[in-house]
Coordinates of N, CA and C in Angstrom, one line a residue:
M1 N -10.7 31.8 74.9 CA -11.5 30.7 74.4 C -11.2 30.5 72.9
T2 N -11.2 29.3 72.4 CA -11.0 28.9 71.0 C -12.2 28.3 70.4
I3 N -12.2 28.2 69.1 CA -13.4 27.6 68.4 C -13.5 26.2 68.9
V4 N -12.4 25.5 69.1 CA -12.5 24.1 69.6 C -13.2 24.0 70.9
E5 N -13.0 24.9 71.8 CA -13.6 24.9 73.1 C -15.1 25.1 73.1
I6 N -15.6 25.8 72.1 CA -17.0 26.0 72.0 C -17.7 25.1 71.0
Y7 N -16.9 24.1 70.5 CA -17.5 23.2 69.6 C -18.3 22.2 70.4
S8 N -19.4 21.8 69.8 CA -20.3 20.8 70.5 C -20.6 19.6 69.6
E9 N -20.5 18.4 70.2 CA -20.8 17.2 69.4 C -22.2 17.1 69.1
S10 N -23.1 18.0 69.7 CA -24.5 17.9 69.4 C -24.8 18.5 68.0
L11 N -23.9 19.1 67.4 CA -24.0 19.6 66.0 C -23.3 18.7 65.1
T12 N -23.9 18.4 63.9 CA -23.2 17.7 62.9 C -22.2 18.7 62.2
D13 N -21.3 18.2 61.4 CA -20.3 19.0 60.7 C -21.0 20.1 59.9
A14 N -22.1 19.6 59.2 CA -22.8 20.5 58.3 C -23.5 21.6 59.1
Q15 N -24.2 21.2 60.2 CA -24.8 22.2 61.1 C -23.8 23.2 61.7
W16 N -22.7 22.7 62.0 CA -21.6 23.6 62.6 C -21.2 24.6 61.5
E17 N -21.1 24.2 60.3 CA -20.7 25.1 59.2 C -21.7 26.2 59.1
I18 N -23.0 25.8 59.2 CA -24.1 26.8 59.1 C -24.0 27.8 60.2
A19 N -23.9 27.3 61.4 CA -23.8 28.2 62.6 C -22.6 29.1 62.5
H20 N -21.5 28.6 62.1 CA -20.3 29.4 61.9 C -20.5 30.5 60.9
A21 N -21.1 30.3 59.8 CA -21.3 31.3 58.8 C -22.3 32.3 59.2
I22 N -23.4 31.9 59.9 CA -24.4 32.8 60.4 C -23.8 33.8 61.4
A23 N -23.0 33.2 62.3 CA -22.4 34.1 63.4 C -21.5 35.1 62.8
Q24 N -20.6 34.6 61.9 CA -19.7 35.6 61.3 C -20.4 36.7 60.5
T25 N -21.4 36.3 59.8 CA -22.2 37.3 59.0 C -22.8 38.3 59.9
L26 N -23.4 37.9 61.0 CA -24.1 38.8 61.9 C -23.1 39.7 62.6
V27 N -22.0 39.2 63.0 CA -21.0 40.0 63.6 C -20.4 41.0 62.7
K28 N -20.1 40.6 61.4 CA -19.6 41.5 60.4 C -20.5 42.7 60.1
E29 N -21.8 42.4 60.3 CA -22.8 43.4 60.0 C -23.2 44.2 61.3
N30 N -22.4 43.9 62.4 CA -22.6 44.6 63.7 C -24.0 44.4 64.2
T31 N -24.5 43.2 64.1 CA -25.9 42.9 64.6 C -25.8 42.7 66.1
D32 N -26.8 43.2 66.8 CA -26.8 43.1 68.3 C -27.2 41.7 68.6
V33 N -26.3 41.0 69.3 CA -26.6 39.6 69.7 C -27.8 39.5 70.6
N34 N -28.1 40.5 71.3 CA -29.3 40.5 72.2 C -30.6 40.4 71.3
E35 N -30.6 41.0 70.2 CA -31.8 40.9 69.3 C -31.9 39.5 68.7
L36 N -30.8 38.9 68.4 CA -30.8 37.5 68.0 C -31.4 36.6 69.2
G37 N -31.0 37.0 70.4 CA -31.4 36.2 71.6 C -33.0 36.3 71.7
K38 N -33.6 37.4 71.3 CA -35.0 37.5 71.3 C -35.7 36.5 70.4
T39 N -35.1 36.3 69.2 CA -35.7 35.4 68.2 C -35.5 34.0 68.7
V40 N -34.4 33.7 69.4 CA -34.2 32.4 69.9 C -35.2 32.1 71.0
A41 N -35.4 33.1 71.9 CA -36.4 32.9 73.0 C -37.8 32.7 72.4
Y42 N -38.2 33.4 71.3 CA -39.5 33.1 70.7 C -39.6 31.7 70.2
L43 N -38.5 31.2 69.5 CA -38.6 29.9 68.9 C -38.7 28.8 70.1
R44 N -37.9 29.1 71.1 CA -37.9 28.1 72.3 C -39.3 28.1 72.9
A45 N -40.0 29.2 73.0 CA -41.3 29.3 73.7 C -42.4 28.7 72.8
S46 N -42.2 28.7 71.5 CA -43.2 28.2 70.6 C -42.9 26.8 70.0
I47 N -41.9 26.2 70.5 CA -41.4 24.9 69.9 C -42.4 23.8 69.8
H48 N -43.4 23.8 70.7 CA -44.4 22.7 70.7 C -45.6 23.1 69.9
Q49 N -45.7 24.2 69.3 CA -46.8 24.6 68.5 C -46.8 24.0 67.1
P50 N -48.0 23.8 66.5 CA -48.0 23.3 65.1 C -47.3 24.3 64.1
D51 N -46.6 23.7 63.1 CA -45.9 24.6 62.1 C -45.0 25.6 62.7
T52 N -44.2 25.1 63.7 CA -43.3 26.0 64.4 C -42.3 26.7 63.5
T53 N -41.8 25.9 62.6 CA -40.7 26.5 61.7 C -41.3 27.6 60.8
S54 N -42.4 27.4 60.2 CA -43.0 28.4 59.3 C -43.4 29.6 60.2
R55 N -43.9 29.4 61.4 CA -44.2 30.5 62.3 C -43.0 31.3 62.6
F56 N -41.9 30.7 62.8 CA -40.6 31.4 63.2 C -40.2 32.3 62.0
F57 N -40.3 31.8 60.8 CA -39.8 32.7 59.7 C -40.8 33.8 59.5
K58 N -42.1 33.6 59.7 CA -43.1 34.7 59.7 C -42.8 35.7 60.8
Y59 N -42.4 35.2 61.9 CA -42.1 36.1 63.1 C -40.9 37.0 62.7
L60 N -39.9 36.5 62.0 CA -38.8 37.3 61.6 C -39.2 38.4 60.7
K61 N -40.1 38.1 59.7 CA -40.6 39.1 58.8 C -41.4 40.2 59.6
T62 N -42.1 39.7 60.6 CA -42.9 40.7 61.4 C -42.0 41.7 62.1
L63 N -40.9 41.1 62.7 CA -39.9 42.0 63.3 C -39.3 43.1 62.4
V64 N -39.0 42.6 61.2 CA -38.5 43.6 60.2 C -39.5 44.7 59.9
S65 N -40.8 44.3 59.8 CA -41.9 45.2 59.4 C -42.2 46.2 60.6
N66 N -42.0 45.7 61.8 CA -42.4 46.5 63.0 C -41.1 47.0 63.8
G67 N -40.0 46.9 63.2 CA -38.7 47.3 63.9 C -38.7 48.6 64.5
R68 N -39.3 49.6 63.7 CA -39.3 51.0 64.2 C -40.1 51.2 65.5
Q69 N -41.2 50.5 65.5 CA -42.1 50.6 66.7 C -41.6 49.9 67.9
I70 N -41.0 48.7 67.7 CA -40.6 47.9 68.9 C -39.1 48.0 69.2
G71 N -38.3 48.7 68.4 CA -36.9 48.8 68.6 C -36.5 49.8 69.6
H72 N -35.3 49.6 70.2 CA -34.8 50.5 71.2 C -33.8 51.5 70.6
S73 N -33.4 51.3 69.4 CA -32.5 52.2 68.7 C -32.8 52.3 67.3
G74 N -32.2 53.3 66.6 CA -32.5 53.5 65.2 C -32.0 52.4 64.3
R75 N -31.1 51.5 64.9 CA -30.6 50.4 64.1 C -31.3 49.1 64.3
T76 N -32.3 49.1 65.1 CA -33.0 47.8 65.4 C -33.6 47.2 64.2
T77 N -34.2 47.9 63.3 CA -34.7 47.4 62.0 C -33.6 46.7 61.2
D78 N -32.4 47.4 61.2 CA -31.3 46.8 60.4 C -30.9 45.5 61.0
Y79 N -30.9 45.4 62.4 CA -30.6 44.1 63.1 C -31.5 43.0 62.6
Y80 N -32.8 43.3 62.7 CA -33.8 42.3 62.3 C -33.7 41.9 60.9
R81 N -33.4 42.9 60.0 CA -33.3 42.6 58.6 C -32.1 41.7 58.3
S82 N -31.0 41.9 59.0 CA -29.9 41.0 58.9 C -30.2 39.6 59.4
I83 N -30.8 39.5 60.5 CA -31.2 38.2 61.1 C -32.2 37.5 60.2
D84 N -33.1 38.2 59.7 CA -34.1 37.6 58.8 C -33.4 37.0 57.5
K85 N -32.5 37.8 56.9 CA -31.9 37.4 55.7 C -31.0 36.2 55.9
V86 N -30.2 36.2 56.9 CA -29.2 35.2 57.1 C -29.9 33.9 57.5
C87 N -31.0 34.0 58.2 CA -31.8 32.8 58.6 C -32.5 32.2 57.3
S88 N -33.0 33.1 56.5 CA -33.7 32.7 55.2 C -32.7 32.0 54.3
D89 N -31.5 32.6 54.3 CA -30.4 32.0 53.4 C -30.0 30.6 53.8
Y90 N -29.8 30.5 55.1 CA -29.1 29.3 55.6 C -30.0 28.2 56.3
L91 N -31.2 28.7 56.8 CA -32.0 27.8 57.6 C -33.3 27.3 56.9
K92 N -33.7 28.0 55.8 CA -35.0 27.7 55.2 C -35.1 26.2 54.8
G93 N -34.0 25.6 54.5 CA -34.0 24.2 54.0 C -34.2 23.2 55.2
I94 N -34.1 23.7 56.4 CA -34.2 22.8 57.6 C -35.7 22.9 58.1
Q95 N -36.4 21.8 58.1 CA -37.8 21.8 58.5 C -37.9 21.6 60.0
D96 N -37.0 21.0 60.7 CA -37.1 20.6 62.1 C -36.8 21.8 63.0
A97 N -37.7 22.3 63.8 CA -37.6 23.5 64.6 C -36.5 23.3 65.7
Y98 N -36.4 22.0 66.2 CA -35.4 21.8 67.2 C -34.0 22.0 66.7
T99 N -33.8 21.5 65.5 CA -32.5 21.7 64.8 C -32.1 23.2 64.7
I100 N -33.1 24.0 64.2 CA -32.9 25.4 64.1 C -32.6 26.0 65.4
L101 N -33.3 25.6 66.4 CA -33.1 26.2 67.8 C -31.7 25.9 68.3
Q102 N -31.3 24.7 68.0 CA -29.9 24.2 68.4 C -28.8 25.0 67.7
I103 N -29.0 25.2 66.4 CA -28.0 26.0 65.6 C -28.0 27.4 66.1
L104 N -29.1 28.1 66.3 CA -29.2 29.5 66.7 C -28.6 29.7 68.1
G105 N -28.8 28.7 68.9 CA -28.3 28.8 70.3 C -26.7 28.9 70.2
W106 N -26.2 28.1 69.3 CA -24.7 28.2 69.1 C -24.3 29.4 68.4
V107 N -25.1 29.9 67.5 CA -24.8 31.2 66.9 C -24.6 32.3 67.9
S108 N -25.5 32.3 68.9 CA -25.4 33.3 69.9 C -24.1 33.3 70.7
R109 N -23.6 32.1 71.0 CA -22.3 31.9 71.6 C -21.2 32.3 70.7
L110 N -21.3 31.9 69.4 CA -20.2 32.2 68.5 C -20.1 33.7 68.2
M111 N -21.2 34.4 68.2 CA -21.2 35.8 67.9 C -20.4 36.5 69.0
R112 N -20.5 36.1 70.2 CA -19.7 36.7 71.3 C -18.2 36.4 71.1
Y113 N -18.0 35.2 70.7 CA -16.6 34.8 70.4 C -16.0 35.6 69.3
Y114 N -16.6 35.7 68.2 CA -16.1 36.4 67.0 C -16.0 37.9 67.2
K115 N -16.9 38.4 68.0 CA -16.9 39.9 68.3 C -15.6 40.3 69.0
D116 N -15.0 39.4 69.7 CA -13.8 39.7 70.5 C -12.5 39.1 69.8
A117 N -12.8 38.4 68.6 CA -11.6 37.7 68.0 C -10.9 38.5 66.9
G118 N -11.4 39.8 66.7 CA -10.7 40.6 65.7 C -11.5 40.6 64.4
P119 N -10.9 41.3 63.4 CA -11.6 41.5 62.1 C -11.9 40.1 61.4
I120 N -13.1 40.1 60.8 CA -13.5 38.8 60.1 C -13.2 39.0 58.6
G121 N -12.5 38.1 58.0 CA -12.2 38.2 56.6 C -13.4 37.8 55.7
E122 N -13.1 37.3 54.6 CA -14.2 36.9 53.7 C -14.9 35.6 54.3
I123 N -16.2 35.7 54.3 CA -17.0 34.6 54.9 C -17.3 33.5 53.8
Q124 N -17.0 32.3 54.2 CA -17.3 31.2 53.3 C -18.7 30.6 53.6
P125 N -19.6 30.9 52.7 CA -21.0 30.4 53.0 C -21.1 28.9 53.0
P126 N -22.0 28.3 53.7 CA -22.2 26.9 53.7 C -22.6 26.5 52.3
S127 N -22.1 25.4 51.8 CA -22.4 24.9 50.5 C -23.8 24.3 50.5
V128 N -24.4 24.2 49.3 CA -25.7 23.7 49.2 C -25.8 22.3 49.8
E129 N -24.7 21.5 49.6 CA -24.6 20.2 50.1 C -24.6 20.1 51.6
S130 N -23.9 21.1 52.2 CA -23.9 21.2 53.7 C -25.3 21.5 54.2
L131 N -26.0 22.4 53.5 CA -27.4 22.7 54.0 C -28.3 21.4 53.9
R132 N -28.1 20.6 52.8 CA -28.9 19.4 52.6 C -28.5 18.4 53.6
Q133 N -27.1 18.3 53.9 CA -26.7 17.3 54.8 C -27.1 17.5 56.2
A134 N -27.3 18.8 56.6 CA -27.8 19.2 57.9 C -29.2 18.6 58.1
E135 N -30.0 18.6 57.1 CA -31.4 18.1 57.2 C -31.3 16.6 57.2
I136 N -30.5 16.0 56.3 CA -30.3 14.5 56.3 C -29.9 14.0 57.6
G137 N -28.9 14.7 58.3 CA -28.5 14.3 59.6 C -29.6 14.2 60.6
K138 N -30.5 15.1 60.5 CA -31.7 15.1 61.4 C -32.5 13.9 61.1
V139 N -32.7 13.5 59.9 CA -33.5 12.4 59.5 C -32.9 11.1 60.0
I140 N -31.6 11.0 59.9 CA -30.9 9.8 60.3 C -31.0 9.6 61.8
T141 N -30.9 10.7 62.6 CA -31.0 10.6 64.1 C -32.4 10.3 64.6
T142 N -33.4 10.6 63.8 CA -34.8 10.4 64.2 C -35.5 9.1 63.6
H143 N -34.7 8.4 62.7 CA -35.3 7.2 62.1 C -34.3 6.1 62.1
D144 N -34.6 5.0 62.5 CA -33.8 3.8 62.5 C -34.1 3.0 61.2
F145 N -33.3 3.3 60.2 CA -33.5 2.6 58.9 C -32.9 1.2 59.0
A146 N -33.5 0.3 58.3 CA -33.1 -1.1 58.3 C -33.2 -1.7 56.9
V147 N -32.2 -2.6 56.6 CA -32.2 -3.3 55.3 C -33.5 -4.1 55.2
G148 N -34.2 -4.0 54.1 CA -35.5 -4.7 53.9 C -36.7 -3.9 54.2
Q149 N -36.4 -2.7 54.8 CA -37.5 -1.8 55.2 C -38.2 -1.2 53.9
I150 N -39.5 -1.1 53.9 CA -40.2 -0.5 52.8 C -40.6 0.9 53.2
L151 N -40.3 1.9 52.3 CA -40.6 3.3 52.5 C -41.3 3.9 51.3
E152 N -42.0 5.0 51.6 CA -42.6 5.7 50.5 C -41.6 6.7 49.9
A153 N -41.6 6.9 48.6 CA -40.7 7.8 47.9 C -41.4 8.4 46.7
I154 N -40.8 9.5 46.3 CA -41.4 10.3 45.1 C -40.3 10.2 44.0
V155 N -40.7 9.9 42.8 CA -39.8 9.9 41.7 C -39.6 11.4 41.3
T156 N -38.4 11.9 41.4 CA -38.1 13.3 41.0 C -37.4 13.5 39.7
A157 N -36.8 12.4 39.2 CA -36.2 12.5 37.8 C -36.0 11.1 37.2
I158 N -36.1 11.1 35.9 CA -35.8 9.8 35.2 C -34.9 10.2 34.0
K159 N -33.8 9.6 33.9 CA -32.8 9.8 32.8 C -32.4 8.4 32.3
G160 N -32.9 8.0 31.2 CA -32.6 6.7 30.6 C -33.2 5.6 31.6
N161 N -32.3 4.7 32.1 CA -32.7 3.7 33.0 C -32.4 4.1 34.5
K162 N -32.0 5.4 34.7 CA -31.7 5.8 36.0 C -32.8 6.6 36.6
V163 N -33.3 6.3 37.8 CA -34.4 6.9 38.4 C -33.9 7.6 39.8
T164 N -34.3 8.8 40.0 CA -33.9 9.5 41.2 C -35.2 9.5 42.1
Y165 N -35.0 9.0 43.3 CA -36.1 9.0 44.3 C -35.8 9.9 45.5
E166 N -36.8 10.5 46.0 CA -36.7 11.4 47.2 C -37.5 10.8 48.3
I167 N -36.9 10.6 49.5 CA -37.5 9.9 50.6 C -37.6 10.9 51.7
M168 N -38.8 11.0 52.4 CA -39.0 12.0 53.5 C -38.6 13.4 53.2
E169 N -38.8 13.8 51.9 CA -38.5 15.1 51.4 C -37.1 15.6 51.7
T170 N -36.2 14.6 51.9 CA -34.8 15.0 52.2 C -33.8 14.1 51.5
V171 N -33.9 12.8 51.7 CA -32.9 11.9 51.1 C -33.2 11.6 49.7
K172 N -32.2 11.9 48.8 CA -32.3 11.6 47.4 C -31.3 10.6 46.9
L173 N -31.8 9.6 46.2 CA -30.9 8.5 45.7 C -31.3 8.3 44.2
T174 N -30.2 8.0 43.4 CA -30.4 7.7 42.0 C -30.0 6.2 41.8
E175 N -30.9 5.4 41.3 CA -30.7 4.0 41.1 C -31.0 3.6 39.7
K176 N -30.3 2.6 39.2 CA -30.6 2.0 37.9 C -31.8 1.1 38.0
E177 N -32.8 1.4 37.2 CA -34.0 0.6 37.2 C -34.4 0.3 35.7
P178 N -33.6 -0.7 35.1 CA -33.8 -1.0 33.7 C -35.2 -1.5 33.4
K179 N -35.8 -2.2 34.3 CA -37.1 -2.8 34.1 C -38.3 -1.9 34.4
K180 N -38.0 -0.9 35.3 CA -39.1 0.0 35.7 C -39.1 1.4 35.3
A181 N -37.9 1.9 34.8 CA -37.7 3.3 34.5 C -38.8 3.8 33.5
Q182 N -39.1 3.0 32.4 CA -40.0 3.4 31.4 C -41.4 3.4 31.9
L183 N -41.7 2.7 33.0 CA -43.1 2.6 33.6 C -43.4 3.6 34.6
L184 N -42.3 4.4 35.0 CA -42.5 5.4 36.1 C -42.6 6.8 35.5
T185 N -43.2 7.7 36.2 CA -43.3 9.1 35.8 C -42.8 10.0 36.9
E186 N -42.3 11.2 36.5 CA -41.8 12.1 37.5 C -43.0 12.6 38.4
G187 N -42.8 12.7 39.7 CA -43.8 13.1 40.6 C -44.6 11.9 41.1
Q188 N -44.4 10.7 40.6 CA -45.2 9.6 41.0 C -44.7 9.1 42.4
K189 N -45.7 8.7 43.3 CA -45.3 8.1 44.6 C -45.2 6.6 44.4
V190 N -44.1 6.1 45.0 CA -43.9 4.6 44.9 C -43.4 4.1 46.2
K191 N -43.3 2.8 46.3 CA -42.7 2.1 47.4 C -41.3 1.6 47.1
V192 N -40.4 1.8 48.0 CA -39.0 1.4 47.7 C -38.6 0.5 48.9
E193 N -37.7 -0.4 48.6 CA -37.1 -1.2 49.6 C -35.6 -0.9 49.9
I194 N -35.2 -0.8 51.1 CA -33.8 -0.5 51.4 C -33.0 -1.7 51.2
L195 N -32.0 -1.6 50.4 CA -31.1 -2.8 50.1 C -29.8 -2.7 50.9
D196 N -29.3 -1.5 51.2 CA -28.1 -1.4 51.9 C -28.0 0.0 52.7
L197 N -27.3 0.0 53.8 CA -27.1 1.2 54.6 C -25.6 1.7 54.6
K198 N -25.4 3.0 54.8 CA -24.1 3.5 55.0 C -23.7 3.3 56.5
E199 N -22.4 3.5 56.8 CA -21.9 3.4 58.1 C -22.6 4.3 59.1
D200 N -23.0 5.5 58.6 CA -23.7 6.4 59.5 C -25.2 6.2 59.7
G201 N -25.7 5.1 59.1 CA -27.1 4.8 59.2 C -28.0 5.3 58.1
N202 N -27.4 6.1 57.2 CA -28.2 6.7 56.1 C -28.4 5.6 55.1
I203 N -29.4 5.8 54.2 CA -29.7 4.8 53.1 C -28.6 4.9 52.0
K204 N -28.1 3.7 51.6 CA -27.1 3.7 50.6 C -27.7 3.2 49.3
K205 N -28.6 2.2 49.3 CA -29.1 1.7 48.1 C -30.6 1.2 48.3
I206 N -31.4 1.5 47.3 CA -32.8 1.1 47.3 C -33.2 0.6 46.0
K207 N -34.4 0.0 46.0 CA -35.0 -0.4 44.7 C -36.5 -0.2 44.8
C208 N -37.1 0.0 43.6 CA -38.6 0.2 43.6 C -39.3 -1.1 43.7
T209 N -40.3 -1.2 44.5 CA -41.0 -2.5 44.7 C -42.4 -2.5 44.0
D210 N -42.8 -1.3 43.5 CA -44.1 -1.2 42.8 C -44.1 -1.9 41.4

């Protein structure tokens, strides 16, 4: 089996990079893939509950705290600690539980592949941009943006006549607002209009309408 054979179009490039790094990290630390499977099963079973993502990360902390009592070997706590750390490092920026479930499902497959593939060299962690793009990709697939559409945004930065807006807590765009920059404040909620879209459906250009 090759990496190409286990690649899935259901993952974006950024999500694939994250899954790749998590799997390599866990295999390098000799983490039991069956213990990861338990966390995946928990997430799948609770996927429809409110605040699923925050519940999942709390569950990982609980496993670390109670590893000695619920573990089957002396290393169980170490397994849970590794899983908790790598998930916190690479998945905390992803709010959608379905996306996390999809990534971890592939991590389980990749761990089995890398375990048999020989020694793993230096692991290249996902870039901050990749982590952000993974979440942006989810926003794009769940929202049909259109030119002329009005959205809520938060002003996150103002530098001269350039204003940075954040939309849906994920998409950040910086636009020149010569007439409005001095009237806005950081943290302010405003309405913005979509002026242009990228080929992938993401927002390319906006303007403040307030």
